[in-house]
Short mmCIF file of C-alpha atoms in Angstrom, two decimals:
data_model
loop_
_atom_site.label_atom_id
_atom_site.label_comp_id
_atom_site.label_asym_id
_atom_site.label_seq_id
_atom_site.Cartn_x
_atom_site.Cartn_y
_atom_site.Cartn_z
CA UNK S 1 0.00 0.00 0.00
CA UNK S 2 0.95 3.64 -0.64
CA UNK S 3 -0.11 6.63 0.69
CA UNK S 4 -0.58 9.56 -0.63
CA UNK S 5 -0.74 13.36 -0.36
CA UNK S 6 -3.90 15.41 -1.44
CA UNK S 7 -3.66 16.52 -4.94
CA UNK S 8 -3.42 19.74 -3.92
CA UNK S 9 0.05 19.21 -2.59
CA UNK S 10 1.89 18.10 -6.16
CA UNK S 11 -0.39 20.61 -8.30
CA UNK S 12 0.60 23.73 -5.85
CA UNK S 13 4.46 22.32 -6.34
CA UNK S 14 4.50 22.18 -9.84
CA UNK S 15 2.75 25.35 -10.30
CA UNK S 16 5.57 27.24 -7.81
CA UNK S 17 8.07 24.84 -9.99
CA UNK S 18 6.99 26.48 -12.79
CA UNK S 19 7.16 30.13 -11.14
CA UNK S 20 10.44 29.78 -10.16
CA UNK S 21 11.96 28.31 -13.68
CA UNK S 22 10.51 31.52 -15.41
CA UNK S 23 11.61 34.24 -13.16
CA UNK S 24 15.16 32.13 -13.10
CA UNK S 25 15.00 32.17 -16.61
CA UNK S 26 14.03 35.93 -16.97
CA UNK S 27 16.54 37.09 -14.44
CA UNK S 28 14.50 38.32 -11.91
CA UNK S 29 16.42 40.78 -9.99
CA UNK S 30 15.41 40.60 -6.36
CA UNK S 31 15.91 36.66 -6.73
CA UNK S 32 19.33 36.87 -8.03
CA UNK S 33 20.27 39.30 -5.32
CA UNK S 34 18.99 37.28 -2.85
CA UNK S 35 20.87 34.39 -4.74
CA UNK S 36 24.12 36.72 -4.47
CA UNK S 37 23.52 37.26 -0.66
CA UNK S 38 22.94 34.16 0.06
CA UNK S 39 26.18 32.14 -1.38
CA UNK S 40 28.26 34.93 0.01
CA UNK S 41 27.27 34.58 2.92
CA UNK S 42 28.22 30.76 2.75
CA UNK S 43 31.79 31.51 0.97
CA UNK S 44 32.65 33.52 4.33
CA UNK S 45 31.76 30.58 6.44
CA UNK S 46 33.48 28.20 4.48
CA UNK S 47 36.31 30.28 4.02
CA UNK S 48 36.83 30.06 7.87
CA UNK S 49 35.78 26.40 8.26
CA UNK S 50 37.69 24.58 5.62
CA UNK S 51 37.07 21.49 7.84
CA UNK S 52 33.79 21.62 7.88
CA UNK S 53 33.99 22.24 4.24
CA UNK S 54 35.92 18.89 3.60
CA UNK S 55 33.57 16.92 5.93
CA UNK S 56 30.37 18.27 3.82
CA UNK S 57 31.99 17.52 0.59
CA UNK S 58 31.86 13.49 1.51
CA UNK S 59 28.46 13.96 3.14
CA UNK S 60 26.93 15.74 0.36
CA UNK S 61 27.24 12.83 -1.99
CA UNK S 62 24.87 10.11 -0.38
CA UNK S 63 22.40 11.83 -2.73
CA UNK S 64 24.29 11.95 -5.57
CA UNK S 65 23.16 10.31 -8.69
CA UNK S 66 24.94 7.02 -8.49
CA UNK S 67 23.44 6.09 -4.79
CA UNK S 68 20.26 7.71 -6.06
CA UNK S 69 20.31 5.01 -8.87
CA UNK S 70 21.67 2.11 -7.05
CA UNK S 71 19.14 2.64 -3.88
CA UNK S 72 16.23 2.74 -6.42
CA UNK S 73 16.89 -0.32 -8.77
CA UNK S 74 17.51 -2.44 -5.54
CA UNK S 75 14.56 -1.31 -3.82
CA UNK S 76 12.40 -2.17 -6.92
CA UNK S 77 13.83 -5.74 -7.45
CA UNK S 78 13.21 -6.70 -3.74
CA UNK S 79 9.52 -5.22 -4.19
CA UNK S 80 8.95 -7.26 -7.45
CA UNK S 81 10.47 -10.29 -6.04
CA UNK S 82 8.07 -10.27 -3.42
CA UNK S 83 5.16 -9.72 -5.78
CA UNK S 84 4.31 -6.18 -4.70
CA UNK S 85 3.60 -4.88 -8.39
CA UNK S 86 2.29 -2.12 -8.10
CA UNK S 87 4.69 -0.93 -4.92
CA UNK S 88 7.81 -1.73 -7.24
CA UNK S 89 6.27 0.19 -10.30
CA UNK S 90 6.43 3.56 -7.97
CA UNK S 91 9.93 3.18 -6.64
CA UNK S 92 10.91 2.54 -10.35
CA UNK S 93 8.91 5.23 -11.56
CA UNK S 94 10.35 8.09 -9.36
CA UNK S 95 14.00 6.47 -9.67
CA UNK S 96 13.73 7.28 -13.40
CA UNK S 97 11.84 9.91 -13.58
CA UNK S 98 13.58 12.23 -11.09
CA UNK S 99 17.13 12.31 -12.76
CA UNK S 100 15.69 12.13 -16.17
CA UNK S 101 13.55 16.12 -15.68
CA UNK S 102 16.22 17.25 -13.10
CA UNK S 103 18.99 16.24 -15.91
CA UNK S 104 16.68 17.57 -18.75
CA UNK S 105 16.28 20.81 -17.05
CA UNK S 106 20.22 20.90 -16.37
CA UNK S 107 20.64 20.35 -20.75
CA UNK S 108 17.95 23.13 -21.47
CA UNK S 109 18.39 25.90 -18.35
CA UNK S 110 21.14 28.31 -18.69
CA UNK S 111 21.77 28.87 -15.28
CA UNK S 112 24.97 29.07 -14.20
CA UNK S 113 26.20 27.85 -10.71
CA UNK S 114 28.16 30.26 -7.94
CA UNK S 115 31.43 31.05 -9.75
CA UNK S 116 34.77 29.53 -7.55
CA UNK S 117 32.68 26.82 -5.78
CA UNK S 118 34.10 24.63 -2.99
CA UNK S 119 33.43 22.17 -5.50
CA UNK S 120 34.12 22.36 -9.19
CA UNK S 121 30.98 21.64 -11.85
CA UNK S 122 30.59 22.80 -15.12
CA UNK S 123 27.07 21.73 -15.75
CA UNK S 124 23.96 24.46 -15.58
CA UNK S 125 22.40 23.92 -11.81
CA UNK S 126 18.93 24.49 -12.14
CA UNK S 127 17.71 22.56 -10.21
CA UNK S 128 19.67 21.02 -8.14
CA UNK S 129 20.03 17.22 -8.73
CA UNK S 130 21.44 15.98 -5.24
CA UNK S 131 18.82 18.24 -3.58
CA UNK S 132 15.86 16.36 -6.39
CA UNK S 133 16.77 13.27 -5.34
CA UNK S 134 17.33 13.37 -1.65
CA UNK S 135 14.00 14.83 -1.09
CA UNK S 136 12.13 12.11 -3.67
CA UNK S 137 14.15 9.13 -2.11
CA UNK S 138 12.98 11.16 1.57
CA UNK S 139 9.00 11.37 0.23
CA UNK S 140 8.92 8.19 -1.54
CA UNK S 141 10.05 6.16 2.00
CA UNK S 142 7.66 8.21 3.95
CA UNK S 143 4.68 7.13 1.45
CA UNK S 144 5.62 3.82 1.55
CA UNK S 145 6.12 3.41 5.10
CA UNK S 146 3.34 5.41 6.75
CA UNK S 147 0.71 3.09 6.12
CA UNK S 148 3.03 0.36 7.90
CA UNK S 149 3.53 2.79 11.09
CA UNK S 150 1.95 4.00 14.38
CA UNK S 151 1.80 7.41 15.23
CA UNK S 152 5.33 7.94 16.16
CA UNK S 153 6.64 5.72 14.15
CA UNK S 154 4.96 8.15 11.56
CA UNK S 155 6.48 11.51 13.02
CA UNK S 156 9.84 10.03 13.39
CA UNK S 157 10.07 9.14 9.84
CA UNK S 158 8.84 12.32 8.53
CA UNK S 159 11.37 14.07 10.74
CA UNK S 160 13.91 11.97 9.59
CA UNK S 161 12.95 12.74 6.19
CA UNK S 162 12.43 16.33 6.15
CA UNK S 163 15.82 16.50 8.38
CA UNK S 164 17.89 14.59 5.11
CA UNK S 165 16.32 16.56 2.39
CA UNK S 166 16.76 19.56 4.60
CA UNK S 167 20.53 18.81 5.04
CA UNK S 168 21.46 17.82 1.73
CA UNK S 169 20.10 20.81 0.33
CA UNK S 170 22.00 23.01 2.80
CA UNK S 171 25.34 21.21 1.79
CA UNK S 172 24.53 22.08 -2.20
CA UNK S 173 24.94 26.10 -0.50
CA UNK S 174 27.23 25.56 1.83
CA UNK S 175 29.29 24.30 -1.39
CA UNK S 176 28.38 26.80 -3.11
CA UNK S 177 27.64 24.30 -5.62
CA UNK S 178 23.97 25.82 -6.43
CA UNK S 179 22.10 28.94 -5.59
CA UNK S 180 20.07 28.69 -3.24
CA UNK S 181 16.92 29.19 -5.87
CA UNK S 182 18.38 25.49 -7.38
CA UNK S 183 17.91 24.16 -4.13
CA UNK S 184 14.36 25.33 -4.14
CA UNK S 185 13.83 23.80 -7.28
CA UNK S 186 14.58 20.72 -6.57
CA UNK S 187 12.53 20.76 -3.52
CA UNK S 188 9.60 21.64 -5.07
CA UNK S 189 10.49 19.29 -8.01
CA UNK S 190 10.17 16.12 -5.79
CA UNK S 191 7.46 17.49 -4.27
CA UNK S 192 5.60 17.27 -7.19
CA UNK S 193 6.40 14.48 -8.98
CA UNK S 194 6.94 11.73 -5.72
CA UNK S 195 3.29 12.43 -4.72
CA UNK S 196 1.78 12.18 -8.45
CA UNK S 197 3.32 9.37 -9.69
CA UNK S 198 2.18 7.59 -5.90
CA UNK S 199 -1.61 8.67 -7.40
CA UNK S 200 -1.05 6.38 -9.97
CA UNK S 201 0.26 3.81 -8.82
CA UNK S 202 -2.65 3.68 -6.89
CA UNK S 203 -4.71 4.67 -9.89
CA UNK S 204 -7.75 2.19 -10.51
CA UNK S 205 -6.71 0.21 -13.42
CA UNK S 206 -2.53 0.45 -12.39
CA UNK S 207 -1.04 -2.91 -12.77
CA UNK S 208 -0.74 -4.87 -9.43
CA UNK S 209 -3.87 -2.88 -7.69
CA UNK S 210 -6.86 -3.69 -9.55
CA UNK S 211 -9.57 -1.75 -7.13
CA UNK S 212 -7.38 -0.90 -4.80
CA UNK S 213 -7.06 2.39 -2.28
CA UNK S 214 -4.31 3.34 -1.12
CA UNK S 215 -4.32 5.34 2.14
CA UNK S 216 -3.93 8.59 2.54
CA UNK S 217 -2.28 10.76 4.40
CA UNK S 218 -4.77 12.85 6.77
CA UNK S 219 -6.14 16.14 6.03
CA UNK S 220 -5.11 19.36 8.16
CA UNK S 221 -7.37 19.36 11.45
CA UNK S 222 -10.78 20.64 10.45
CA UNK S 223 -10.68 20.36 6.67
CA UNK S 224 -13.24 19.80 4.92
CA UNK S 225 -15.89 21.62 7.85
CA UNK S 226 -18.02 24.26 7.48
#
């Protein structure tokens, strides 16, 4: 079983997705200022803590693309072994699809990253792909394992998960290997496209859950009155 978000949640993300990648694109000026602010503000720190510097550039790459990858394809092979269809279809789904858009986007964006990093990529950086896939590998778990949980099994694992996705975006600043507005954008990006492709897997009709319902997560206290 899967959970999922209300539809609300992915739509709002896309559609902020989307509002970010055009005033990236056009070169908004209060965002690139903010942008400018931000990383120099980071370059000072790291400039005085080159330890903490080297110890982030190790830590930062448990979301890199390779683990990403790796974590993914096992995760669907156990699933499918054990005849959970429809479970494996997700984990495959947002294993593929996640460095597929984030790398698409890197091909078509011209964004530039923070000139005279703490680490050294030549790609564009919008958005950021070790932020994109820490926070769908963080979502994905939480969906899969919520319906499995009590109550604080529940909050513990969304901490958890917020706390990674939280942290590896911090280390793509603190590297000054993004802006901080690629970080947001690959926030938002998982946030739209882990909880959509969880509604269909759990679509009527999606291979492995013929009538099926998959739980979902529960509405903010009082939604839904009048």
């Amino acid at each position: 079983m899967i959970a999922r978000l209300p539809l609300v949640v992915p739509v709002f993300a896309l559609a902020a997705f989307l509002v970010l990648l055009a005033l990236t694109l056009a070169g908004w000026a209060p965002l690139d200022r903010f942008d400018a602010a931000a990383s120099d503000t980071f370059r000072g720190y790291g400039d005085a803590s080159p330890g903490v510097v080297g110890v982030l550039r190790i830590a930062t790459d448990v979301a890199a693309t390779v683990p990403f990858l790796v974590a993914g394809l096992a995760g669907t092979v156990a699933l499918a072994v054990r005849g959970r269809r429809r479970v494996a279809g997700f984990c495959a789904t947002v294993t593929v699809l996640v460095p597929v858009l984030w790398g698409l986007m890197h091909w078509l964006v011209h964004h530039p990253r923070p000139e005279d990093g703490f680490v050294v990529i030549t790609s564009n950086g919008f958005p950021s792909g070790h932020t994109s896939n820490a926070a769908a590998a963080a979502l994905a778990a939480v969906l899969l394992l919520w319906p499995r949980l009590g109550r604080r099994g529940r909050a513990l694992t969304v901490g958890l998960a917020v706390a990674f996705a939280v942290f590896v975006g911090l280390t793509r600043m603190a590297l000054l290997a993004h802006w901080p507005t690629d970080v947001l954008g690959g926030w938002l990006l998982a946030l739209a496209v882990v909880p959509l492709a969880a509604w269909v897997a759990g679509a009527p009709g999606a291979p492995g859950a013929p009538g099926s319902h998959p739980a979902r997560l529960p509405r903010p206290p009082g939604a839904g009155r009048r």
